[in-house]
Amino acid sequence: AEPETCKRLIHHTFRFLLICSAGVWEFIENQEAVEIIASKGPSGVQEAVEELVYEALRRWMAEEGSVIDDITAVAAWLRPPVRGPATAHRQEVTVPDVYEFIGDEGRAK
């Protein structure tokens, strides 16, 4: 199978990139996901992604019982541009829509 991809321009003010499957977005709003990732900062990105995934799992279990959709999340903090903010900084990236992130026993790798 070939993954679907899309291109987005990354603006110099973007702090991180967050890619999640529908299993996350089913019960977690965009702003809440952003707040969870932002709350831990770059050094806590692993912990933040785990928190996001576990919260999605908890809500799936509360709402649907044993029926759970794929819950996948990847977050990457972006480095600030090398040039100053007055200089336009644009970077084009292509990323698969969904990354596998869940490992053994439902724990994030």
mmCIF file of C-alpha atoms in Angstrom:
data_model
loop_
_atom_site.group_PDB
_atom_site.id
_atom_site.type_symbol
_atom_site.label_atom_id
_atom_site.label_comp_id
_atom_site.label_asym_id
_atom_site.label_seq_id
_atom_site.Cartn_x
_atom_site.Cartn_y
_atom_site.Cartn_z
ATOM 1 C CA ALA A 1 0.000 0.000 0.000
ATOM 2 C CA GLU A 2 1.146 3.507 -0.761
ATOM 3 C CA PRO A 3 0.605 6.113 1.982
ATOM 4 C CA GLU A 4 -1.317 9.274 1.212
ATOM 5 C CA THR A 5 0.876 12.355 1.550
ATOM 6 C CA CYS A 6 0.363 16.088 1.624
ATOM 7 C CA LYS A 7 2.600 19.153 1.482
ATOM 8 C CA ARG A 8 2.422 22.047 3.920
ATOM 9 C CA LEU A 9 4.538 25.148 4.321
ATOM 10 C CA ILE A 10 5.979 25.480 7.794
ATOM 11 C CA HIS A 11 5.897 29.068 9.010
ATOM 12 C CA HIS A 12 8.737 30.334 11.188
ATOM 13 C CA THR A 13 6.339 30.818 14.115
ATOM 14 C CA PHE A 14 5.294 27.132 14.212
ATOM 15 C CA ARG A 15 6.532 25.472 17.399
ATOM 16 C CA PHE A 16 5.893 21.808 16.636
ATOM 17 C CA LEU A 17 4.366 19.393 14.175
ATOM 18 C CA LEU A 18 1.641 17.043 15.447
ATOM 19 C CA ILE A 19 0.389 14.165 13.290
ATOM 20 C CA CYS A 20 -2.371 11.923 14.620
ATOM 21 C CA SER A 21 -4.706 9.268 13.307
ATOM 22 C CA ALA A 22 -8.498 9.516 13.456
ATOM 23 C CA GLY A 23 -8.435 7.494 16.670
ATOM 24 C CA VAL A 24 -6.998 10.510 18.477
ATOM 25 C CA TRP A 25 -9.231 13.121 16.841
ATOM 26 C CA GLU A 26 -12.437 11.172 17.531
ATOM 27 C CA PHE A 27 -12.535 12.336 21.164
ATOM 28 C CA ILE A 28 -9.835 15.018 21.470
ATOM 29 C CA GLU A 29 -10.225 18.499 20.001
ATOM 30 C CA ASN A 30 -7.340 20.137 18.144
ATOM 31 C CA GLN A 31 -6.747 22.789 20.810
ATOM 32 C CA GLU A 32 -6.648 20.235 23.618
ATOM 33 C CA ALA A 33 -4.068 18.146 21.722
ATOM 34 C CA VAL A 34 -1.937 21.244 21.107
ATOM 35 C CA GLU A 35 -2.108 22.183 24.798
ATOM 36 C CA ILE A 36 -1.033 18.687 25.881
ATOM 37 C CA ILE A 37 2.005 18.715 23.576
ATOM 38 C CA ALA A 38 2.945 22.334 24.362
ATOM 39 C CA SER A 39 2.680 21.772 28.123
ATOM 40 C CA LYS A 40 5.733 19.493 28.223
ATOM 41 C CA GLY A 41 8.046 21.485 25.940
ATOM 42 C CA PRO A 42 10.658 20.029 23.591
ATOM 43 C CA SER A 43 12.374 17.954 26.268
ATOM 44 C CA GLY A 44 9.107 16.316 27.295
ATOM 45 C CA VAL A 45 7.761 15.470 23.848
ATOM 46 C CA GLN A 46 7.755 11.690 24.502
ATOM 47 C CA GLU A 47 5.806 12.127 27.732
ATOM 48 C CA ALA A 48 3.373 14.527 26.050
ATOM 49 C CA VAL A 49 2.666 12.139 23.165
ATOM 50 C CA GLU A 50 2.101 9.299 25.619
ATOM 51 C CA GLU A 51 -0.314 11.488 27.594
ATOM 52 C CA LEU A 52 -2.213 12.358 24.418
ATOM 53 C CA VAL A 53 -2.419 8.722 23.286
ATOM 54 C CA TYR A 54 -3.474 7.460 26.718
ATOM 55 C CA GLU A 55 -6.139 10.160 27.023
ATOM 56 C CA ALA A 56 -7.549 9.180 23.623
ATOM 57 C CA LEU A 57 -7.524 5.525 24.706
ATOM 58 C CA ARG A 58 -9.256 6.357 28.004
ATOM 59 C CA ARG A 59 -12.012 8.246 26.181
ATOM 60 C CA TRP A 60 -12.472 5.458 23.634
ATOM 61 C CA MET A 61 -12.856 2.933 26.460
ATOM 62 C CA ALA A 62 -15.315 5.162 28.347
ATOM 63 C CA GLU A 63 -17.431 5.809 25.258
ATOM 64 C CA GLU A 64 -17.154 2.621 23.208
ATOM 65 C CA GLY A 65 -16.000 -0.079 25.623
ATOM 66 C CA SER A 66 -13.805 -2.627 23.886
ATOM 67 C CA VAL A 67 -14.106 -1.050 20.408
ATOM 68 C CA ILE A 68 -11.080 1.158 19.763
ATOM 69 C CA ASP A 69 -9.914 2.742 16.531
ATOM 70 C CA ASP A 70 -6.216 3.063 15.677
ATOM 71 C CA ILE A 71 -4.658 5.578 18.074
ATOM 72 C CA THR A 72 -1.468 6.948 16.582
ATOM 73 C CA ALA A 73 0.395 10.176 17.326
ATOM 74 C CA VAL A 74 3.740 11.714 16.412
ATOM 75 C CA ALA A 75 4.999 15.083 17.610
ATOM 76 C CA ALA A 76 8.198 16.830 16.587
ATOM 77 C CA TRP A 77 9.360 20.148 17.959
ATOM 78 C CA LEU A 78 10.698 22.425 15.255
ATOM 79 C CA ARG A 79 13.918 24.340 15.627
ATOM 80 C CA PRO A 80 13.669 28.111 15.325
ATOM 81 C CA PRO A 81 14.882 29.467 11.993
ATOM 82 C CA VAL A 82 18.576 30.210 11.633
ATOM 83 C CA ARG A 83 17.734 33.593 10.145
ATOM 84 C CA GLY A 84 16.073 36.350 12.164
ATOM 85 C CA PRO A 85 12.286 36.713 12.243
ATOM 86 C CA ALA A 86 12.420 39.592 9.738
ATOM 87 C CA THR A 87 13.636 37.152 7.075
ATOM 88 C CA ALA A 88 11.022 34.898 5.541
ATOM 89 C CA HIS A 89 11.628 31.302 6.544
ATOM 90 C CA ARG A 90 9.668 28.714 4.633
ATOM 91 C CA GLN A 91 10.255 25.026 4.498
ATOM 92 C CA GLU A 92 8.210 22.597 2.454
ATOM 93 C CA VAL A 93 7.732 19.136 3.915
ATOM 94 C CA THR A 94 5.941 16.014 2.811
ATOM 95 C CA VAL A 95 4.709 13.660 5.483
ATOM 96 C CA PRO A 96 2.556 10.542 5.457
ATOM 97 C CA ASP A 97 -0.892 11.223 6.927
ATOM 98 C CA VAL A 98 -0.470 8.556 9.609
ATOM 99 C CA TYR A 99 2.620 7.168 11.319
ATOM 100 C CA GLU A 100 2.616 3.991 13.357
ATOM 101 C CA PHE A 101 3.660 4.948 16.857
ATOM 102 C CA ILE A 102 2.074 2.403 19.180
ATOM 103 C CA GLY A 103 4.338 -0.450 20.233
ATOM 104 C CA ASP A 104 4.051 -3.474 22.481
ATOM 105 C CA GLU A 105 1.170 -3.536 24.944
ATOM 106 C CA GLY A 106 -0.168 -0.184 23.741
ATOM 107 C CA ARG A 107 2.800 1.810 25.029
ATOM 108 C CA ALA A 108 4.298 4.497 22.837
ATOM 109 C CA LYS A 109 7.790 3.665 21.595
#
